[in-house]
Coordinates of C-alpha atoms and ligand atoms in Angstrom, one line a residue:
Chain A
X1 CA 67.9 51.1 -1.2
X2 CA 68.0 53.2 2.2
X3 CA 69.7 55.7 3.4
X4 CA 70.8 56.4 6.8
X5 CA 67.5 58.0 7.5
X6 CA 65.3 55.2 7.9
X7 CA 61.4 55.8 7.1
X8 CA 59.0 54.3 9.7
X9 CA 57.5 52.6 7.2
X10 CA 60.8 50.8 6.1
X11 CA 61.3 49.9 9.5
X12 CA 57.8 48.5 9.3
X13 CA 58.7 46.3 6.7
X14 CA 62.1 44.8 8.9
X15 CA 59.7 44.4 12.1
X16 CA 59.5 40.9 12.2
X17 CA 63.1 40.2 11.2
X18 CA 64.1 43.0 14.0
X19 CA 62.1 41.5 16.6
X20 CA 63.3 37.6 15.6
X21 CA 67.1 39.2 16.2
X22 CA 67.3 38.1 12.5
X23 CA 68.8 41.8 11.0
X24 CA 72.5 41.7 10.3
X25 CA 74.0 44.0 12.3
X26 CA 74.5 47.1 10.3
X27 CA 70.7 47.4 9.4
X28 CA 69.7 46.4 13.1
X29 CA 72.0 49.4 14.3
X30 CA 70.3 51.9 11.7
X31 CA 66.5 50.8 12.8
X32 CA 67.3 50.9 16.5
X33 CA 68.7 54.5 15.8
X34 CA 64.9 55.2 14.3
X35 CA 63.9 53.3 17.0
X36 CA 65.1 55.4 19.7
X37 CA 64.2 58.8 17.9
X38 CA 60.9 57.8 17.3
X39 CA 57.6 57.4 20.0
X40 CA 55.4 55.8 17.0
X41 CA 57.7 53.0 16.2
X42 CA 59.3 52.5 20.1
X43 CA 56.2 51.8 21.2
X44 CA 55.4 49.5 18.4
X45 CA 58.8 47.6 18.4
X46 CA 58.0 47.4 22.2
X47 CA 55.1 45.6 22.1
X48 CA 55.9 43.4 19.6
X49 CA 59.1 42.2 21.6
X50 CA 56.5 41.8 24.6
X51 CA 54.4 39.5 23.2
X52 CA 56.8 37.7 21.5
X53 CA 58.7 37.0 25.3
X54 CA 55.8 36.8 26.9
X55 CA 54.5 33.3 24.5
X56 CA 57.9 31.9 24.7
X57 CA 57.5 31.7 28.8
X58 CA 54.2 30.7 28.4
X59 CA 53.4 27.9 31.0
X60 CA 51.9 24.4 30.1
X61 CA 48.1 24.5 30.3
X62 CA 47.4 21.1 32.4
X63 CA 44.3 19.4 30.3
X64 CA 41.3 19.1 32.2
X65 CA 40.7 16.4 34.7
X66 CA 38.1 14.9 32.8
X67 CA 40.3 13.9 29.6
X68 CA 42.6 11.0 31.4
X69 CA 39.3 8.7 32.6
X70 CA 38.0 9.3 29.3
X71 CA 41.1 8.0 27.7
X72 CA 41.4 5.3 30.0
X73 CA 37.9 4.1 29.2
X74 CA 39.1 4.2 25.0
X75 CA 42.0 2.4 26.2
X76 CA 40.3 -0.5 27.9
X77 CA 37.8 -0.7 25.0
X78 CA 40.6 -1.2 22.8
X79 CA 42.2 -3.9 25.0
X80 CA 39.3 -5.7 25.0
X81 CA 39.0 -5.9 21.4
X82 CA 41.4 -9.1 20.4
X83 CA 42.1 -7.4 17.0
X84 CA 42.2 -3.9 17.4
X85 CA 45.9 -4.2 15.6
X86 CA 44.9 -6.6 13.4
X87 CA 45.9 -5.7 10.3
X88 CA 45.1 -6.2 6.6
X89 CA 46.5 -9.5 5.4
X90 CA 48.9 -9.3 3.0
X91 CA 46.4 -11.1 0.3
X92 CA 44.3 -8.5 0.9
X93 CA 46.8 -6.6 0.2
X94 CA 48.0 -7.3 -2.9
X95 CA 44.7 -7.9 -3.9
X96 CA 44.1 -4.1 -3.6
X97 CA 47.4 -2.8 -4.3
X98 CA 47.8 -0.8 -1.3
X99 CA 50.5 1.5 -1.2
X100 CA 51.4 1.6 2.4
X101 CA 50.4 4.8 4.2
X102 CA 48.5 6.3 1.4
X103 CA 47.2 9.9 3.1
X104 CA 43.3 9.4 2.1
X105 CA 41.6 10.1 5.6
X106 CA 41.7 12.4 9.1
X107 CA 40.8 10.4 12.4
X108 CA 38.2 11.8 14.6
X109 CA 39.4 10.9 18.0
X110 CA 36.0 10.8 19.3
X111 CA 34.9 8.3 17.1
X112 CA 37.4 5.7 19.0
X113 CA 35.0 5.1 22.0
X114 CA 31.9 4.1 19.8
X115 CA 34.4 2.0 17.6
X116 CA 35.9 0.3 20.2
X117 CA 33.0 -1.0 22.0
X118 CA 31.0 -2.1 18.7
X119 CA 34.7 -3.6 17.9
X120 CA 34.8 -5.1 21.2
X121 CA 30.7 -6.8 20.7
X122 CA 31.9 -7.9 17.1
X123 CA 34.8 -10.0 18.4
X124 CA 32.9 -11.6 21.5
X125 CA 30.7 -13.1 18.5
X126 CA 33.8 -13.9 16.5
X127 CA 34.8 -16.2 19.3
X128 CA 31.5 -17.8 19.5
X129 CA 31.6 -18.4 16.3
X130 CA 35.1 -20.0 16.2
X131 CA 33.9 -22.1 18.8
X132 CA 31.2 -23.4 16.8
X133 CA 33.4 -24.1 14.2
X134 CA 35.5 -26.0 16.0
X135 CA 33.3 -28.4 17.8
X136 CA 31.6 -28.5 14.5
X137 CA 35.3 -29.6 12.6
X138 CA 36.0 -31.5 15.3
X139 CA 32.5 -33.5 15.0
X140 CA 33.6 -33.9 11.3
X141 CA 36.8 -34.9 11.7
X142 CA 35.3 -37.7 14.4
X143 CA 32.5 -38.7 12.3
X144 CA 35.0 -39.4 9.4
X145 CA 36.3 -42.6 9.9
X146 CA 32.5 -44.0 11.2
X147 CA 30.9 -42.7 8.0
X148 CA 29.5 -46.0 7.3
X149 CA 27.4 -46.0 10.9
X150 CA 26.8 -42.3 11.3
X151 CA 23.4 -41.4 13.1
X152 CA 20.8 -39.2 12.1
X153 CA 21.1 -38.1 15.6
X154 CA 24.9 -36.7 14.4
X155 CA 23.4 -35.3 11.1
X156 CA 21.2 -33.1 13.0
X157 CA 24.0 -32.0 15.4
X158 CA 25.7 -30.9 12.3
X159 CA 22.8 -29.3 11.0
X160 CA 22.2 -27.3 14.1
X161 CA 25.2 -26.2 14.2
X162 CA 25.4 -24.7 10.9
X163 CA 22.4 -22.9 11.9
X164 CA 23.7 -21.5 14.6
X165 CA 26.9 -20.5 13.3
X166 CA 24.6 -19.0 10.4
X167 CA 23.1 -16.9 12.4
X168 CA 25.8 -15.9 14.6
X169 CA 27.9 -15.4 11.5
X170 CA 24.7 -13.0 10.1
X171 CA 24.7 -11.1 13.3
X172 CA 28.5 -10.3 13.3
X173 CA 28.1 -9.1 9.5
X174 CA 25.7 -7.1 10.4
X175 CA 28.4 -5.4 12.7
X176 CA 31.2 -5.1 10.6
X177 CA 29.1 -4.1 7.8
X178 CA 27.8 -1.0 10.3
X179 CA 31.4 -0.1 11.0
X180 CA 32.5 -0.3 7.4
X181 CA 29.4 2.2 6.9
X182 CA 30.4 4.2 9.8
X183 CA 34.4 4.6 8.2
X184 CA 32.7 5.2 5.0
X185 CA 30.7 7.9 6.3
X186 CA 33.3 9.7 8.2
X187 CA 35.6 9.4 5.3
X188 CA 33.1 11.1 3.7
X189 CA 32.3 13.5 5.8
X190 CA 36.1 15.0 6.2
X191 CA 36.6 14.7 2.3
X192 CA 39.2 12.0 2.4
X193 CA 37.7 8.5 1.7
X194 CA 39.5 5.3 1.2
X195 CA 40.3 5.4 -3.0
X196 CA 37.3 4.3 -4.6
X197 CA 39.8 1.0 -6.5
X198 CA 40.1 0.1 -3.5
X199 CA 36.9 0.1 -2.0
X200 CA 35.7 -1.4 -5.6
X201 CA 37.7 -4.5 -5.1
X202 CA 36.5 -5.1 -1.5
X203 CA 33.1 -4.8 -2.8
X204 CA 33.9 -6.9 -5.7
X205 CA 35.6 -9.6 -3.4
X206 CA 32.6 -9.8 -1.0
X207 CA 30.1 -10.6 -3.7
X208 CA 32.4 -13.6 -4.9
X209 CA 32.4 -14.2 -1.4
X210 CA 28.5 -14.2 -0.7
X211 CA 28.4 -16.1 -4.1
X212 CA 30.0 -18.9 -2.5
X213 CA 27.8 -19.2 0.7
X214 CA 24.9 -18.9 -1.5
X215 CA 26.2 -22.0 -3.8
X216 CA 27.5 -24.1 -0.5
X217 CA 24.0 -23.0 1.3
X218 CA 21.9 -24.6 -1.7
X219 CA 24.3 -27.8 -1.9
X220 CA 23.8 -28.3 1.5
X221 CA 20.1 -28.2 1.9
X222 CA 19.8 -30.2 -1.5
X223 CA 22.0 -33.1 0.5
X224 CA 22.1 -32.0 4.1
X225 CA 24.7 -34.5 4.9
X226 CA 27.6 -33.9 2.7
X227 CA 30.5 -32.9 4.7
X228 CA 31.7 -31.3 1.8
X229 CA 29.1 -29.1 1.0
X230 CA 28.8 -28.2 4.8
X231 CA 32.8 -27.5 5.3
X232 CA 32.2 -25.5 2.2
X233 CA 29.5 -23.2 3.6
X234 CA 31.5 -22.6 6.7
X235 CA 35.0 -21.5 4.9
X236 CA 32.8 -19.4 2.8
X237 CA 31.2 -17.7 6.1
X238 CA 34.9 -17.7 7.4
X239 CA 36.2 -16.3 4.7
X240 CA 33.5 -13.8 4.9
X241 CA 34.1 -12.4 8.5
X242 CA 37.9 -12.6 7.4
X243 CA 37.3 -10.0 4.5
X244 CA 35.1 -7.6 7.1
X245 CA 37.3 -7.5 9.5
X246 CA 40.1 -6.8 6.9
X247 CA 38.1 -4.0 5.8
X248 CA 37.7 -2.6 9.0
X249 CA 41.7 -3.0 9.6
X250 CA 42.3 -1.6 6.5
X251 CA 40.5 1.5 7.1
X252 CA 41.3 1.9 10.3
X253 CA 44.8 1.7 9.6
X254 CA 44.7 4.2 6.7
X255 CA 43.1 6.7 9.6
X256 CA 46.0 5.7 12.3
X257 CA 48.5 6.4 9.6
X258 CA 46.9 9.5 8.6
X259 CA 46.9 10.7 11.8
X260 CA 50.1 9.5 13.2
X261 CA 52.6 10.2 10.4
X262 CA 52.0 12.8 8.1
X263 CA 55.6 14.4 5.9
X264 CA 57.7 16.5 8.1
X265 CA 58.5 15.1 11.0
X266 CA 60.1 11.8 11.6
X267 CA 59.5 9.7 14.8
X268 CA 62.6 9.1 16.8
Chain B
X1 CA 68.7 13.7 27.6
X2 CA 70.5 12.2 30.6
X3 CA 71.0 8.4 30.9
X4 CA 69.2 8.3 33.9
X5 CA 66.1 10.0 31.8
X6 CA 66.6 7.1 28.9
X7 CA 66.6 4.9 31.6
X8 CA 63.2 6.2 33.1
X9 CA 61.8 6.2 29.6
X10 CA 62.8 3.0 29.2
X11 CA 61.2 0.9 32.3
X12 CA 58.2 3.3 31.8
X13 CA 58.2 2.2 28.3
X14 CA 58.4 -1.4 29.3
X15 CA 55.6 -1.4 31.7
X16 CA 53.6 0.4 29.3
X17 CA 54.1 -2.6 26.5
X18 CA 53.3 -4.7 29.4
X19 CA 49.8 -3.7 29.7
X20 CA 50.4 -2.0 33.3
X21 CA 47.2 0.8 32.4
X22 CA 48.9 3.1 36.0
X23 CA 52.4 3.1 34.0
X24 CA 50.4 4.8 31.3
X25 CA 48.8 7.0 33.5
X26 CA 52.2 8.2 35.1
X27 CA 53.1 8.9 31.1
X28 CA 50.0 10.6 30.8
X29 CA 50.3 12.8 33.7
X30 CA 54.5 13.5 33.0
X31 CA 53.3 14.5 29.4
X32 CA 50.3 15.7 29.0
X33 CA 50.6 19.2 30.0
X34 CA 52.8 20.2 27.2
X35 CA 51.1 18.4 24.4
X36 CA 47.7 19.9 25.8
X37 CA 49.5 23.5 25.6
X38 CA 50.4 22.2 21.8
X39 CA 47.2 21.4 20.5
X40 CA 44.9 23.8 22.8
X41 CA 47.0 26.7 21.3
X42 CA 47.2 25.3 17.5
X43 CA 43.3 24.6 17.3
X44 CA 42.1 27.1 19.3
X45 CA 39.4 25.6 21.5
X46 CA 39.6 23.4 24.2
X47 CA 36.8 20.3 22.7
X48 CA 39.2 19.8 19.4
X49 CA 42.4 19.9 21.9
X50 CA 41.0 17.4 24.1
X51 CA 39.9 15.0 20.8
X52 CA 43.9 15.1 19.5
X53 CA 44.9 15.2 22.7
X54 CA 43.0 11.8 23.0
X55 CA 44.1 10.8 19.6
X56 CA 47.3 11.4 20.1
X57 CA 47.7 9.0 23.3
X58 CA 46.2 6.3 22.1
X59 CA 48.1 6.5 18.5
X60 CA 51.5 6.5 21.2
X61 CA 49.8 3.5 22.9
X62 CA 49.2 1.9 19.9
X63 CA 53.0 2.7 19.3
X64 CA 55.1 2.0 22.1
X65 CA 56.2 -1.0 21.4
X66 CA 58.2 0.3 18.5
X67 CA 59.5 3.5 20.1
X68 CA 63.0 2.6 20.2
X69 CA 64.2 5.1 22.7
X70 CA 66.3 7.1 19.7
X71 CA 64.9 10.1 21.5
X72 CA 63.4 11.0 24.4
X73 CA 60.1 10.1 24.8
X74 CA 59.1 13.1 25.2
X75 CA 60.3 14.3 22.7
X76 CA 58.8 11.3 20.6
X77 CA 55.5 12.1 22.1
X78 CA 55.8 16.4 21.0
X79 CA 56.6 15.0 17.6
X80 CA 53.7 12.9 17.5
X81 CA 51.4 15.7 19.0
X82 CA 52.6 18.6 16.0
X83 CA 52.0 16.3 13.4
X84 CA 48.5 15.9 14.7
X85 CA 48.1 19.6 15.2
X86 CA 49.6 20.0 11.5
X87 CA 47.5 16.7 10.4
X88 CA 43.8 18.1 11.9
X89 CA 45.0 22.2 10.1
X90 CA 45.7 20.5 7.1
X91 CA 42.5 19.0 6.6
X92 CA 40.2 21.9 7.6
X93 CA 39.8 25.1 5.5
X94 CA 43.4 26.0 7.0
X95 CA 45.0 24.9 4.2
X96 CA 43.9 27.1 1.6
X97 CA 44.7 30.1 4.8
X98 CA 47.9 28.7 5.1
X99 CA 48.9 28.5 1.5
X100 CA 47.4 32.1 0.4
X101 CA 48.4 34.4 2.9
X102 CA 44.9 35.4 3.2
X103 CA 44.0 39.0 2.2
X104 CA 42.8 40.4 6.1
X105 CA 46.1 42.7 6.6
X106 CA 47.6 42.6 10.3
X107 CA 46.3 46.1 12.3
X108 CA 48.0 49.1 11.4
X109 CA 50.9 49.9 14.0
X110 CA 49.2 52.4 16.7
X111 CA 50.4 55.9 16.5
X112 CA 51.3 57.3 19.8
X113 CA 53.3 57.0 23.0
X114 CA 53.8 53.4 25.1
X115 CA 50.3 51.7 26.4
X116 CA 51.7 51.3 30.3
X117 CA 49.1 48.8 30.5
X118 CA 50.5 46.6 27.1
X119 CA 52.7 43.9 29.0
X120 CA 50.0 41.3 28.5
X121 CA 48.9 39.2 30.9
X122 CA 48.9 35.1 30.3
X123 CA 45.3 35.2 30.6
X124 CA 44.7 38.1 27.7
X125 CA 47.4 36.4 25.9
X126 CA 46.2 33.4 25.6
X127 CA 42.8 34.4 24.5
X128 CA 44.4 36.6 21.9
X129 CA 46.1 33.6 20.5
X130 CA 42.8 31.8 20.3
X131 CA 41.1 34.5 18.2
X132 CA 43.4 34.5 15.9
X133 CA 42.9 33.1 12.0
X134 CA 44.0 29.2 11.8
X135 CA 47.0 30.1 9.4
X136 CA 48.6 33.1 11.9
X137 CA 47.6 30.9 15.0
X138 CA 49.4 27.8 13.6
X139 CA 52.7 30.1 12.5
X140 CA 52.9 32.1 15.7
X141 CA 52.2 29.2 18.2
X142 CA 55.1 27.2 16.3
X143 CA 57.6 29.9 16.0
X144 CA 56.7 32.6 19.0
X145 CA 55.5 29.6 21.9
X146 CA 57.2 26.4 20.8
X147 CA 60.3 28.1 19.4
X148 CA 60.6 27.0 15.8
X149 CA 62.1 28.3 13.1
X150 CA 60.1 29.8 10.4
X151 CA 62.5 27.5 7.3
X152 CA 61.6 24.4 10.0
X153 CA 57.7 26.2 10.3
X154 CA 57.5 26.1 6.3
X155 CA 58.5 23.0 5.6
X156 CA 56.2 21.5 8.5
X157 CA 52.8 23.3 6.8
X158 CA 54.5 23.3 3.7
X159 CA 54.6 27.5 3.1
X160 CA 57.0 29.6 2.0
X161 CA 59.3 30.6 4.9
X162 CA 58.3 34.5 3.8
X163 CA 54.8 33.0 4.6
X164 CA 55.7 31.8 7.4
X165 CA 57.2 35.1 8.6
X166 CA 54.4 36.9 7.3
X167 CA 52.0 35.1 8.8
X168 CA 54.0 35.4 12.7
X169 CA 54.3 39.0 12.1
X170 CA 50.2 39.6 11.1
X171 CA 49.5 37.5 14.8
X172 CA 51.9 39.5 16.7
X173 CA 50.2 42.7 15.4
X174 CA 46.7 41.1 15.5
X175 CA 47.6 40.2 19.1
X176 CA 49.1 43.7 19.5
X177 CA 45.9 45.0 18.5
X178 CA 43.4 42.7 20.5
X179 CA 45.5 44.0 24.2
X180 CA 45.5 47.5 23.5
X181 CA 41.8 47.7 22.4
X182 CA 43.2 49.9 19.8
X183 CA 40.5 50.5 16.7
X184 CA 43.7 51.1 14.5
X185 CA 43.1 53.0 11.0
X186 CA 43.9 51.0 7.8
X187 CA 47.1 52.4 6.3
X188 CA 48.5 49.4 6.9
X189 CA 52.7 49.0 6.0
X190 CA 53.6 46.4 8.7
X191 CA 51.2 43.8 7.3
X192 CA 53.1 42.6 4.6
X193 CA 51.3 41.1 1.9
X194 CA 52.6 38.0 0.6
X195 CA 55.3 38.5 -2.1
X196 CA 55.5 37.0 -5.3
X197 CA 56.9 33.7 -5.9
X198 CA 56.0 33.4 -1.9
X199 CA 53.5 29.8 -2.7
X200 CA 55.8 27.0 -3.1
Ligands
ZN301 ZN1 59.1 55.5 13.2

């Protein structure tokens, strides 16, 4: 296809092969004999080899000193949430049929912070909470055997605690549910939310779920003291925190994953 | 990797999983130069390089407890850093870049005898990476600075390796172009327009 005489613009077209040393041998020797008769393409070639040396000795570029505290601060937020690894339980997901992994978002580092902290607020409640469940079963579990002689004085104990649980339990929905938003919206907003089936059943599974408190909430003020009714209410608020902070797991993971391990390259 | 480096990596490792926040610091500070070169140079400004850079320590945080010391961990960590770099191109604009071989030609070679002045500076040169178009940056950061291959390059961004190729060759002339000032004419042979058969 060429003779001896090579054109410049055939050794135009062999430039990047000549400058990655990637020519066999015979063609390298007839462009570096162009090469060397010709000012146009040695100073081209030249240059070329330049810049390629001169960005494989490029030094590292320390990052600035403000990166490290910030990372240290979105480290220590993250400590401080309890769950931050929590993940999805496996009924949730089989109930969604998650394929692990499943590419659907990008993570936005500098949503972390924000996350973490709100994360962080969310399961400070959560612990309250728990421990208003406990005293609250362990009340129960006391009052069972003196059924027969409970006082009204226990009844309202039990009643005020519900309603304090009820409202804590409102106030830490009212969390997750922002920082389901919040994933939503950043899913969104990069093109890549979590798939719609699964967001579907989530939604679908927190109606039955708010259902339930609803039922066990209008049992329990038609007879305030049945146990039942009230251990009811409480597993259905349980089971309600439970699916948010699934949801919030689940998405987060799908962003860590995302982000972490996309094809290509495997981790050592 | 020595054993005496494994061993490093492993105590450091260790403490990390521990909780001890100034063992991560010391792996902050032992790595975070090269992955900050990474991801400065593959997104081309410094408040998306600090993000991933972020990102990226936190996801290793996050996964030290299951690095297993196969390789180096710094070499666990540069693996971790590209994919984010790839992970963040791929879901910008870059991809269609990347996959087309977008139609902007590299500058035509300059006609005429040796710029004296041409052996770039670090400085010039690294600003000349910046400017360049995502797809070019991406190729020529991976092959010309971090020394990839362009068959490794197109299977990472998932191009063609003439893509690939192309795509280095376009930056090195773009580059050429931005440190000799040169306001080149257009009859353009070096840039190499993407063959057929070139998308995968
Ligand atoms: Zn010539």
């Amino acid at each position: 296809m060429m003779g001896h005489e090579l054109s410049c613009s055939a050794v135009d077209d062999l430039l990047v092969d000549l400058v990655d040393d990637a020519l066999d041998r015979a063609l390298a020797a007839q462009v570096e004999q162009h090469v060397a008769s010709c000012p146009r393409c040695r100073s081209l070639v030249g240059d070329l080899r330049e810049i390629r040396q001169a960005a494989s000795t490029l030094p590292p570029v320390p990052p600035p000193p403000h990166v490290w505290p910030r990372l240290r601060a979105a480290l220590e937020a993250e400590r401080a949430d309890p769950f931050h690894s929590t993940r999805p339980t496996a009924r949730l997901r089989r109930a969604v049929g998650l394929a692990h992994g499943r590419p659907t978002s990008e993570s936005k580092g500098r949503l972390l912070p924000a996350w973490g902290r709100m994360a962080a607020a969310a399961a400070l409640l959560v612990v309250a909470i728990s421990a208003g469940l406990w005293s609250l079963w362990v009340s129960r579990e006391q009052a069972e055997p003196l059924r027969a002689t409970r006082t009204e004085a226990g009844d309202r104990r039990a009643q005020d605690l519900v309603a304090t649980v009820e409202s804590e339990i409102a106030l830490a929905a009212e969390h997750y549910e922002k920082a389901i938003a919040g994933l939503e919206e950043a899913a969104r907003a990069s093109g890549t939310e979590l798939d719609p089936d699964v967001m579907a059943t989530l939604k679908t599974n927190l109606a039955l779920v708010d259902q339930a408190i609803d039922d066990s909430r209008r049992a329990v003020r038609d007879q305030p003291d049945n146990l039942v009714a009230q251990a009811s209410l409480l597993d259905a608020f349980r089971r309600k925190v439970t699916l948010l902070q699934d949801t919030v797991a689940l998405m987060r993971e799908v962003r860590l994953d995302r982000s972490a391990m996309p094809a290509g390259l495997n981790e050592g | 990797m020595s054993d005496r480096d494994r061993g490093d990596d492993a105590s450091l490792v260790s403490r990390c999983v521990a909780g001890d926040i100034s063992a991560f610091e010391e792996l902050y500070h032992q790595h975070s130069g090269r992955l900050y070169s990474l991801t400065l140079r593959m997104l081309g400004n410094a408040a998306d390089a600090e993000d991933l850079l972020q990102e990226v320590f936190l996801t290793a945080y996050r996964k030290l407890a299951s690095f297993k010391g196969a390789s180096s961990l710094g070499t666990w960590l540069y693996r971790l850093a590209v994919n984010a770099c790839l992970d963040h191109l791929r879901s910008r604009s870059a991809r269609n870049d990347l996959r087309t071989d977008s139609l902007d030609r590299a500058e035509a070679p300059r006609i005429g005898a040796r710029d004296p002045a041409m052996v770039p500076t670090r400085f010039d040169l690294e600003r000349a990476i910046r400017q360049l178009p995502p797809a070019s940056r991406s190729c020529f950061v991976l092959h010309d600075v971090e020394g990839f291959e362009h068959h490794e390059i197109a299977s990472m961004l998932g191009i063609a390796v003439g893509t690939s190729k192309s795509q280095v060759h376009k930056a090195r002339m773009k580059i050429r172009a931005k440190l000799v000032g040169a306001s080149a004419p257009t009859t353009d042979r070096a840039g190499r327009a993407s063959q057929p058969g070139e998308t995968p």
